[in-house]
PDB file of N, CA and C in Angstrom:
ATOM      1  N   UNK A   2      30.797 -12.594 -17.385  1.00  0.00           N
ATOM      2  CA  UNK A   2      31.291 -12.554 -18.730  1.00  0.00           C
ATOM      3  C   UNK A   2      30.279 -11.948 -19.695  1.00  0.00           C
ATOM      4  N   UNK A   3      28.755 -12.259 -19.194  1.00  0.00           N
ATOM      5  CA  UNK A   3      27.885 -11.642 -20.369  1.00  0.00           C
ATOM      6  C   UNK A   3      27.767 -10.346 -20.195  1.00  0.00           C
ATOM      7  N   UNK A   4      27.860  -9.992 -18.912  1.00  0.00           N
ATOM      8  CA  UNK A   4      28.266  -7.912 -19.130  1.00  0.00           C
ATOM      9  C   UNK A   4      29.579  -7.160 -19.669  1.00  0.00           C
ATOM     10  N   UNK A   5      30.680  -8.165 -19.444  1.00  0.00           N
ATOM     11  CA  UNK A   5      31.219  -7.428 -20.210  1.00  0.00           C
ATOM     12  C   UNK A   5      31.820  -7.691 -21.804  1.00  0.00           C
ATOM     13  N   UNK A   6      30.934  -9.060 -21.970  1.00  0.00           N
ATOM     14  CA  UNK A   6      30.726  -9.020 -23.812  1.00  0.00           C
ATOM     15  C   UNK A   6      29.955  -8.271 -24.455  1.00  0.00           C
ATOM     16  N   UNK A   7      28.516  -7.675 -23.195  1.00  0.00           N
ATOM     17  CA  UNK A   7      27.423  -6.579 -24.092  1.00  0.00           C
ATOM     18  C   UNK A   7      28.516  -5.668 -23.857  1.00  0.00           C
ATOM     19  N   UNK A   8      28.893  -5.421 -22.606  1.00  0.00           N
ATOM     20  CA  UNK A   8      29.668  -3.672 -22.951  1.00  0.00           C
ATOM     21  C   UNK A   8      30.574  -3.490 -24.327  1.00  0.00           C
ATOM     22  N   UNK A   9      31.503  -4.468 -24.266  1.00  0.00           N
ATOM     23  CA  UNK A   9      32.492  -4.645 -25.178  1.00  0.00           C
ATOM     24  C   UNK A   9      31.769  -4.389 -26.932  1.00  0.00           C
ATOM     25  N   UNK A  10      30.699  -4.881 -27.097  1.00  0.00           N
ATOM     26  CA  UNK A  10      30.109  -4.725 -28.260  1.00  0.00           C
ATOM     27  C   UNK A  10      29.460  -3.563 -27.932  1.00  0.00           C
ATOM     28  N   UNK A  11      28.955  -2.798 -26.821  1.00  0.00           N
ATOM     29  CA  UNK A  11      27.926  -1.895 -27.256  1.00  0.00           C
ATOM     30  C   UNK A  11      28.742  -0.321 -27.937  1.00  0.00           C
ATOM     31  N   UNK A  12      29.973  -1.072 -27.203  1.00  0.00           N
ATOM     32  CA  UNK A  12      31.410   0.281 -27.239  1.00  0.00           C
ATOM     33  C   UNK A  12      31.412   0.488 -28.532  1.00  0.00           C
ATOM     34  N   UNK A  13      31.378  -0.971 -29.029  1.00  0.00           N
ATOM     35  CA  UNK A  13      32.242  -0.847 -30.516  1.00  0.00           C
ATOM     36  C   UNK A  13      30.895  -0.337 -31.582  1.00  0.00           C
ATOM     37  N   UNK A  14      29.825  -0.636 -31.272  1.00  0.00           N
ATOM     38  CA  UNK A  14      28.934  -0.074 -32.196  1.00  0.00           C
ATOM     39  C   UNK A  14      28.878   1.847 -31.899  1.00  0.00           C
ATOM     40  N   UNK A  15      28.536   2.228 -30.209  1.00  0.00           N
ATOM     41  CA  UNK A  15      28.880   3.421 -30.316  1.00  0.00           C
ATOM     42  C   UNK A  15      29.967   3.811 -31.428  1.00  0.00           C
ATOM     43  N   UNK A  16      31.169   3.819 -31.109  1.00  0.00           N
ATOM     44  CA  UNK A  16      32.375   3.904 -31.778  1.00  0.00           C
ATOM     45  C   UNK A  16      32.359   3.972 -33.119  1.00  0.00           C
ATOM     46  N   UNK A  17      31.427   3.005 -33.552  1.00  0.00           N
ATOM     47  CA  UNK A  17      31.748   2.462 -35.290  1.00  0.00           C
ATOM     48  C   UNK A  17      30.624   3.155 -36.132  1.00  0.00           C
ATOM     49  N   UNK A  18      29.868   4.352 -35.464  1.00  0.00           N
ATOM     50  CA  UNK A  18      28.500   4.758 -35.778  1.00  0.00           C
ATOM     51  C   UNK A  18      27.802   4.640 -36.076  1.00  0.00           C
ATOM     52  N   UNK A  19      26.928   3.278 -34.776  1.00  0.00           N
ATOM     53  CA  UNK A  19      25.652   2.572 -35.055  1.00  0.00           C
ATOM     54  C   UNK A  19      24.452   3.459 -34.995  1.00  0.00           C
ATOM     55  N   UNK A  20      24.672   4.710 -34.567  1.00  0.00           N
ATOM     56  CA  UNK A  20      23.712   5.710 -33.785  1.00  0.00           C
ATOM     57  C   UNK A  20      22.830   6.463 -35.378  1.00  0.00           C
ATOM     58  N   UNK A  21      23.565   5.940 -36.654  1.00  0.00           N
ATOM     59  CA  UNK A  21      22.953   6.416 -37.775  1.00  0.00           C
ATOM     60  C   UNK A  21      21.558   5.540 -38.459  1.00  0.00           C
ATOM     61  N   UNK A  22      21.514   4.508 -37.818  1.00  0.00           N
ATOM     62  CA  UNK A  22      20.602   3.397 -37.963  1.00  0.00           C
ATOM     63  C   UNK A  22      19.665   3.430 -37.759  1.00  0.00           C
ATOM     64  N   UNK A  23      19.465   4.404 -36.810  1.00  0.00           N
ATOM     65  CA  UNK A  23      18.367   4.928 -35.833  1.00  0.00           C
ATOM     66  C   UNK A  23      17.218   5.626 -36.854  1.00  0.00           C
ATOM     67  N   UNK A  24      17.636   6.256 -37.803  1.00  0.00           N
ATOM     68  CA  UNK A  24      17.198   6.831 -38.901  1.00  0.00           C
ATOM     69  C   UNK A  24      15.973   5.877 -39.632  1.00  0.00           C
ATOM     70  N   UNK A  25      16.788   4.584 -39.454  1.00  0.00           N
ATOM     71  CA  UNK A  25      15.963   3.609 -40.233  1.00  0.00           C
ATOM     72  C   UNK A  25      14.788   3.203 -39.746  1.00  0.00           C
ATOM     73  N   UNK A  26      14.662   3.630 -38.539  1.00  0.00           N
ATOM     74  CA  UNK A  26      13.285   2.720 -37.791  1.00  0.00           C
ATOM     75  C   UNK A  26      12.317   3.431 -37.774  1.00  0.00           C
ATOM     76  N   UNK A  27      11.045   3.090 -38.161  1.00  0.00           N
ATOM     77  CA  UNK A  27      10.267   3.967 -38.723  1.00  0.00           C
ATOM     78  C   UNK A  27       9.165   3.987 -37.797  1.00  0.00           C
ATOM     79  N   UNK A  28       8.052   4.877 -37.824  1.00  0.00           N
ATOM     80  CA  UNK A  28       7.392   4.709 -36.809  1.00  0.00           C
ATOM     81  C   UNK A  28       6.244   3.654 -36.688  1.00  0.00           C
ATOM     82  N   UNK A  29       6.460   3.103 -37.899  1.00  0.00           N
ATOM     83  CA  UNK A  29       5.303   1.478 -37.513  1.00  0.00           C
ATOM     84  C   UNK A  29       6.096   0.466 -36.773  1.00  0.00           C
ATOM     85  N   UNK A  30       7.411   0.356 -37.127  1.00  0.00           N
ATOM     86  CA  UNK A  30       8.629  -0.342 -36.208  1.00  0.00           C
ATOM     87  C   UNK A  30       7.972   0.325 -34.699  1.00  0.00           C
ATOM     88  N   UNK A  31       8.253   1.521 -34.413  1.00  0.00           N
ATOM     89  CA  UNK A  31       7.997   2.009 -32.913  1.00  0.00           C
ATOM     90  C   UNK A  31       6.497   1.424 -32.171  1.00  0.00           C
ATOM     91  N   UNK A  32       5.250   1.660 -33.011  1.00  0.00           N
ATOM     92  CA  UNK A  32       3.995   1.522 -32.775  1.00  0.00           C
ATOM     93  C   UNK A  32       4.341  -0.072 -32.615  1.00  0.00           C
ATOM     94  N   UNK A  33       4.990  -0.742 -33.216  1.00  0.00           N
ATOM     95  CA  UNK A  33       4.730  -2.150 -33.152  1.00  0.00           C
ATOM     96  C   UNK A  33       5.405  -3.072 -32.319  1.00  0.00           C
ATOM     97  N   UNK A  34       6.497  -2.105 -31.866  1.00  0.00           N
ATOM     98  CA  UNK A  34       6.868  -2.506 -30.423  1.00  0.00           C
ATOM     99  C   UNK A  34       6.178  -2.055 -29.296  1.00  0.00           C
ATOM    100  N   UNK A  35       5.727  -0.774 -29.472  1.00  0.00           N
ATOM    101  CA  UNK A  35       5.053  -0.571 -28.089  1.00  0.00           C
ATOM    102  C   UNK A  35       3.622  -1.003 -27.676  1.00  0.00           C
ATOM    103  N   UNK A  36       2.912  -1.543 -29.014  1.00  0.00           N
ATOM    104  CA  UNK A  36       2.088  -2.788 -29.097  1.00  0.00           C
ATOM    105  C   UNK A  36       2.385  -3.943 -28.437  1.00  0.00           C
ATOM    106  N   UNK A  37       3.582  -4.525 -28.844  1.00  0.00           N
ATOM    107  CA  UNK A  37       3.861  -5.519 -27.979  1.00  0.00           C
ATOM    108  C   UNK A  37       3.989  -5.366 -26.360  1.00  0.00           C
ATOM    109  N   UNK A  38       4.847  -4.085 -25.756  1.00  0.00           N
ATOM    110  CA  UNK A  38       5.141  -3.812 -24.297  1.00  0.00           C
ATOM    111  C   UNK A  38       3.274  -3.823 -23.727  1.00  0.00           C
ATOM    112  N   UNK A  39       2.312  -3.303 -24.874  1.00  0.00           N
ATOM    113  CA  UNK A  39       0.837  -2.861 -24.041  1.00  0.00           C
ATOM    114  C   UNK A  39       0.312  -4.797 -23.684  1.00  0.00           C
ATOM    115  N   UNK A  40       0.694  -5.384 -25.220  1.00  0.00           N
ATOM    116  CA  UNK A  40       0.663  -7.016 -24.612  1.00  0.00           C
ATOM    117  C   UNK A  40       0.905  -7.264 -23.933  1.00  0.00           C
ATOM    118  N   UNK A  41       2.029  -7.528 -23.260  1.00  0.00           N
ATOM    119  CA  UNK A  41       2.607  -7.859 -22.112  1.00  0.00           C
ATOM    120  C   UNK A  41       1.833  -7.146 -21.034  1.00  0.00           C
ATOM    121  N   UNK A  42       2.183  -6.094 -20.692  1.00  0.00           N
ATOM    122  CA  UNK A  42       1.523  -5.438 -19.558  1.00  0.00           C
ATOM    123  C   UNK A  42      -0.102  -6.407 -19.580  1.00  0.00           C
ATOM    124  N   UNK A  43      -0.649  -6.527 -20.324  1.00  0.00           N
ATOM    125  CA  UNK A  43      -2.383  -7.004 -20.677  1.00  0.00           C
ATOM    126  C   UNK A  43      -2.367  -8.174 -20.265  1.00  0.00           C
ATOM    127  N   UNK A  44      -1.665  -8.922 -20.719  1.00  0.00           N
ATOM    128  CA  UNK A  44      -1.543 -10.363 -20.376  1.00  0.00           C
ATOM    129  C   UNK A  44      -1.019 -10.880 -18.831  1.00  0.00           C
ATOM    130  N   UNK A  45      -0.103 -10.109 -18.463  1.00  0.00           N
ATOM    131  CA  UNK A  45       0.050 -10.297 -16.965  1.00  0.00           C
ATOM    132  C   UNK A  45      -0.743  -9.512 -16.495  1.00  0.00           C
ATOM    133  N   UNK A  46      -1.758  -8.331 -16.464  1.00  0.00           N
ATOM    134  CA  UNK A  46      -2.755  -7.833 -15.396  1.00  0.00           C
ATOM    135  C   UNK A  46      -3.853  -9.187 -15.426  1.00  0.00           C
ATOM    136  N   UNK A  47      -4.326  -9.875 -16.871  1.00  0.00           N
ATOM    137  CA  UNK A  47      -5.321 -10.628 -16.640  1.00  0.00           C
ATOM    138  C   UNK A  47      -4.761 -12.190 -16.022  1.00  0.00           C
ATOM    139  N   UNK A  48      -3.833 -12.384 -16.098  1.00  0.00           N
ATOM    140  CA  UNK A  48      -3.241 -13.179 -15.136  1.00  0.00           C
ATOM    141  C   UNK A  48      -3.453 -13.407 -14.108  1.00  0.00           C
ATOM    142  N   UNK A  49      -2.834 -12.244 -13.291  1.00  0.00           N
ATOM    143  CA  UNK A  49      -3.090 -11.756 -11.842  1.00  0.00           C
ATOM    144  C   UNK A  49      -4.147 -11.212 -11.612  1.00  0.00           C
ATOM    145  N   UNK A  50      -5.461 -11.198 -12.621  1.00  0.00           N
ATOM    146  CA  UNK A  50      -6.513 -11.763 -11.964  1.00  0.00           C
ATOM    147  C   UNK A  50      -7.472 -12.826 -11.764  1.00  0.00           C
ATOM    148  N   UNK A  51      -6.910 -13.604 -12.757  1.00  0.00           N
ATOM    149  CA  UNK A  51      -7.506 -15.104 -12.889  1.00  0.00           C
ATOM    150  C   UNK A  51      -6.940 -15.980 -12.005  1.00  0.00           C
ATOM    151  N   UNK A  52      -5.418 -15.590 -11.854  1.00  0.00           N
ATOM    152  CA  UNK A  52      -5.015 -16.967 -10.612  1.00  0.00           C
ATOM    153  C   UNK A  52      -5.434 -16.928  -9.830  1.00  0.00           C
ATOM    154  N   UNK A  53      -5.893 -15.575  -8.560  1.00  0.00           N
ATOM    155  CA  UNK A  53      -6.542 -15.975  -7.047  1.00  0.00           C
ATOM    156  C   UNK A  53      -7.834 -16.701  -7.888  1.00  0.00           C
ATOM    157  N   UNK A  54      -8.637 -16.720  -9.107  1.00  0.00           N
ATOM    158  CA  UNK A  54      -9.537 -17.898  -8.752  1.00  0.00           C
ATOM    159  C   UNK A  54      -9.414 -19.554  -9.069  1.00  0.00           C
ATOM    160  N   UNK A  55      -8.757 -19.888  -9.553  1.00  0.00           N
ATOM    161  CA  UNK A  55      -7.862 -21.251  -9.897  1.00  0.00           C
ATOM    162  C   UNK A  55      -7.305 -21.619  -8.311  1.00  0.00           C
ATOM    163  N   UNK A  56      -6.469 -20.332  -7.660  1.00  0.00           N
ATOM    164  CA  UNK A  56      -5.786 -21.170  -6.543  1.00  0.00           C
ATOM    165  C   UNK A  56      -6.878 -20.746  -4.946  1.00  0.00           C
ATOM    166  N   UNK A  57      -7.687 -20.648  -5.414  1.00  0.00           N
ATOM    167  CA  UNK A  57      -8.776 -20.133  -4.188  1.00  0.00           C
ATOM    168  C   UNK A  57      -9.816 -21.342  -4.025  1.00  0.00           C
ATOM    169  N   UNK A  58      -9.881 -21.913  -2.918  1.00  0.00           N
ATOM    170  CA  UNK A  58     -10.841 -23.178  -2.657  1.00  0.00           C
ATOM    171  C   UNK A  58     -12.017 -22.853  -3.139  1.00  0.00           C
ATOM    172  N   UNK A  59     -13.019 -23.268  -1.871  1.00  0.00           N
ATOM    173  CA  UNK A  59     -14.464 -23.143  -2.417  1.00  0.00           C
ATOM    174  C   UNK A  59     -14.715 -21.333  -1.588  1.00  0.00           C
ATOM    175  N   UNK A  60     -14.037 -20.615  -1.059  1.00  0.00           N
ATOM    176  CA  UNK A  60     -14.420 -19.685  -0.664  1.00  0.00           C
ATOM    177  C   UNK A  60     -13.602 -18.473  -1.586  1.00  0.00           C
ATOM    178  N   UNK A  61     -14.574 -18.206  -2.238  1.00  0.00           N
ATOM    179  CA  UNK A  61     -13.971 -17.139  -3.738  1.00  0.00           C
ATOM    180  C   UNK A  61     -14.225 -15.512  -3.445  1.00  0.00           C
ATOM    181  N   UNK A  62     -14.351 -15.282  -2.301  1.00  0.00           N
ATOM    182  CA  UNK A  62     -14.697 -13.780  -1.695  1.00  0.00           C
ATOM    183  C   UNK A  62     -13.406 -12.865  -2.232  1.00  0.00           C
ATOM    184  N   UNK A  63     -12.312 -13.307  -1.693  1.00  0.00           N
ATOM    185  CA  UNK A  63     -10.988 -12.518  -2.191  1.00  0.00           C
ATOM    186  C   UNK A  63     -10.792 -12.442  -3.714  1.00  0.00           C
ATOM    187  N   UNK A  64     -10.730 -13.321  -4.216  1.00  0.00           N
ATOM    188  CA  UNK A  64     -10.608 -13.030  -5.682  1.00  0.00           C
ATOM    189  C   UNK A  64     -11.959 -11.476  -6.477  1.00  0.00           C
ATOM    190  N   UNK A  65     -13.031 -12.245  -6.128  1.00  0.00           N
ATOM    191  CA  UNK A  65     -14.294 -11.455  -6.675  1.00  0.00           C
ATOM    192  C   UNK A  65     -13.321 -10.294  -5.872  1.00  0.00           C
ATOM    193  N   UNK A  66     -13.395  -9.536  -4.754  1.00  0.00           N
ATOM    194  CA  UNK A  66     -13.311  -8.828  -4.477  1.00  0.00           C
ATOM    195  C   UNK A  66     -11.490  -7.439  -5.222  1.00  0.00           C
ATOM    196  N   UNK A  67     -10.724  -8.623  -5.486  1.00  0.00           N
ATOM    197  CA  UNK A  67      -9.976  -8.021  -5.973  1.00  0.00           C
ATOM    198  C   UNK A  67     -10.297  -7.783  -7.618  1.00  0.00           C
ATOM    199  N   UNK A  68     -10.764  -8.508  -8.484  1.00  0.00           N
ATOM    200  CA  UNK A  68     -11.612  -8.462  -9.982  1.00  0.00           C
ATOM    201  C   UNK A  68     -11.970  -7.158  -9.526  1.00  0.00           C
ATOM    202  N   UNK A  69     -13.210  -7.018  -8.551  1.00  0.00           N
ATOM    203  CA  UNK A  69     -14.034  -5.708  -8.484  1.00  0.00           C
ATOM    204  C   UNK A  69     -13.166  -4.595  -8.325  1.00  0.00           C
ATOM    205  N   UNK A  70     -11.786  -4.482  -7.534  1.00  0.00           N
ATOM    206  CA  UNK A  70     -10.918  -3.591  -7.616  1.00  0.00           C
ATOM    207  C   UNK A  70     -10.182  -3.318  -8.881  1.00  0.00           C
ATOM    208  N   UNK A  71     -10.083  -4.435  -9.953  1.00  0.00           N
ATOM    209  CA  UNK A  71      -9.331  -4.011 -10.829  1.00  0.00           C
ATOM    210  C   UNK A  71     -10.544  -3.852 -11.927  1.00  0.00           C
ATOM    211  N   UNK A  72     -11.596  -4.009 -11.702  1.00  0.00           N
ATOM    212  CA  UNK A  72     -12.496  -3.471 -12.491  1.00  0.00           C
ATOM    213  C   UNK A  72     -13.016  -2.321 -12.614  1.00  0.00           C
ATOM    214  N   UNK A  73     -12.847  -1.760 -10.974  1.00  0.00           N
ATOM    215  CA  UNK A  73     -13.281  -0.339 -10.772  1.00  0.00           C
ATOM    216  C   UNK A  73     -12.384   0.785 -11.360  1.00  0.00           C
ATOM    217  N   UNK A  74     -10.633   0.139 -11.206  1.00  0.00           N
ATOM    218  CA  UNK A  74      -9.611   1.070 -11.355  1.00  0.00           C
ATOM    219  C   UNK A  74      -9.854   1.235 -12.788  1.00  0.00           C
ATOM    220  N   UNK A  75      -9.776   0.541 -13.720  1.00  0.00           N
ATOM    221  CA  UNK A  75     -10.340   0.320 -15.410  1.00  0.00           C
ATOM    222  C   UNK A  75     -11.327   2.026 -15.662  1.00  0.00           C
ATOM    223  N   UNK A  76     -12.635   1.892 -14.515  1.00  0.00           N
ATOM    224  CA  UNK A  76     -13.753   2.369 -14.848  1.00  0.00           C
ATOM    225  C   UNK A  76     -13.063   4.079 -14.675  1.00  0.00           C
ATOM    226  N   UNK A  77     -12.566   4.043 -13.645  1.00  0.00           N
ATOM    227  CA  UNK A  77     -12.415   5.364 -12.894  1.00  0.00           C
ATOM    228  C   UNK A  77     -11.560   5.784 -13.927  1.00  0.00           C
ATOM    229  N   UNK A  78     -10.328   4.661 -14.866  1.00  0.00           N
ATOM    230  CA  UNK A  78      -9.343   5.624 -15.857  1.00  0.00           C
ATOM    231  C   UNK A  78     -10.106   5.798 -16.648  1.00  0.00           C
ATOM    232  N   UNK A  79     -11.136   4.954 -17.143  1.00  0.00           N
ATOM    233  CA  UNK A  79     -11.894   5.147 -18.776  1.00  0.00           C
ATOM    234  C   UNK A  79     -12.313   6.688 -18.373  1.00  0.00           C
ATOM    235  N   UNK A  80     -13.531   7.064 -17.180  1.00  0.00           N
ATOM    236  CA  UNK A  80     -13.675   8.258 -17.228  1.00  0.00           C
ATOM    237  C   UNK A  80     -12.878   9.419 -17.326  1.00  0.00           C
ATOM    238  N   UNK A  81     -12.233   9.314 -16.365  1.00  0.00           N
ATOM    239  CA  UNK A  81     -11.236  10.131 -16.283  1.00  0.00           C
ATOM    240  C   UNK A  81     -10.583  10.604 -17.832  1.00  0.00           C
ATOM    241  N   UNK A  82     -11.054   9.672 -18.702  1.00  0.00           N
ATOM    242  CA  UNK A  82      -9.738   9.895 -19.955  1.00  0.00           C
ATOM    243  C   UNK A  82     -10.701  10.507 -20.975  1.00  0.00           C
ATOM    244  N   UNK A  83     -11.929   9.876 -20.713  1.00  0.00           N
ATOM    245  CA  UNK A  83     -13.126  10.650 -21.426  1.00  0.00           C
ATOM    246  C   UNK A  83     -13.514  12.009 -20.704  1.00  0.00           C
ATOM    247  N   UNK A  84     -13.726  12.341 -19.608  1.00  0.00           N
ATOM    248  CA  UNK A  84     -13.435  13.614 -19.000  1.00  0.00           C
ATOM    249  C   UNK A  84     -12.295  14.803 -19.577  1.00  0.00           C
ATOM    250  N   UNK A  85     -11.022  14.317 -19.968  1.00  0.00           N
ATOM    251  CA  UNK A  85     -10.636  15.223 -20.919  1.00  0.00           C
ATOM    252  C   UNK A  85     -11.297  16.626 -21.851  1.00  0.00           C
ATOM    253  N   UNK A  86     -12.077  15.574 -22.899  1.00  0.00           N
ATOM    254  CA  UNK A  86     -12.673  16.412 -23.619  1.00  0.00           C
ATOM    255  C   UNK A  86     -13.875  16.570 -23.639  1.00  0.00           C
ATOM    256  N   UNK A  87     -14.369  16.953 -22.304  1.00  0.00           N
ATOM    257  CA  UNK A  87     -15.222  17.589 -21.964  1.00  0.00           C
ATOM    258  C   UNK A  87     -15.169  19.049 -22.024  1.00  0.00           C
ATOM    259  N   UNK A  88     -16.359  19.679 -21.314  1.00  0.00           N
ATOM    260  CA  UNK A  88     -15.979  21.667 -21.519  1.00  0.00           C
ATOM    261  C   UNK A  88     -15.259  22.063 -20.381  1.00  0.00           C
ATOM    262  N   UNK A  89     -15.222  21.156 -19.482  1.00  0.00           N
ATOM    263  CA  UNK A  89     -14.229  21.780 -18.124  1.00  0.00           C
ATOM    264  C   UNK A  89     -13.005  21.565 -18.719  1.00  0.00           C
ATOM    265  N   UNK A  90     -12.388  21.212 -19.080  1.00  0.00           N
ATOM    266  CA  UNK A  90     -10.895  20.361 -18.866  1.00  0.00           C
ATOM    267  C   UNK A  90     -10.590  20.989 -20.529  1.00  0.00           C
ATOM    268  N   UNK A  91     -11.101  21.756 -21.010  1.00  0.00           N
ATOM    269  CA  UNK A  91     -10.909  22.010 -22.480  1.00  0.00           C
ATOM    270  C   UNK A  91     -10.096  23.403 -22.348  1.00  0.00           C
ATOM    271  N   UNK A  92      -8.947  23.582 -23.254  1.00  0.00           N
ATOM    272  CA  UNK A  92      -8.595  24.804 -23.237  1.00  0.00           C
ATOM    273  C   UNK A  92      -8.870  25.804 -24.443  1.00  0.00           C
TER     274      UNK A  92
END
């Protein structure tokens, strides 16, 4: 029933020309949602790396070792993104 009460309304806004509204949203509206999506994403990567150490006994090898993987992947994008504007990669 709840798919076809969204369809049923999404029809009628197509239809009734909700598509002019769109006009209204400005781009701090946009920045400030996609602020929120970078939250999310942030908050569950540091998640999933804090739980293997909470649910890991006294032998903490796996966790450290995955931290160090998601610490390295971090390092390798920071460069990489600073590598940009360097003189190679410059047009």
């Amino acid at each position: 029933w709840t798919g076809l009460w969204c369809a049923l309304l999404l029809a009628g806004l197509a239809c009734g020309g909700a598509c002019r509204l769109v006009s209204l949203v400005t781009r701090f509206t946009d920045d400030v949602f996609n602020g929120l999506i970078v939250l999310t994403f942030l908050v569950t990567a540091c998640q999933n790396i804090v739980e293997p150490f909470v649910v890991a006994g006294l032998d903490k090898t796996l966790p450290f070792v995955d931290a160090s993987i998601a610490l390295g992947t971090f390092l390798v994008a920071t460069l990489c993104n600073s590598a940009r504007s360097g003189p190679l990669l410059r047009r």
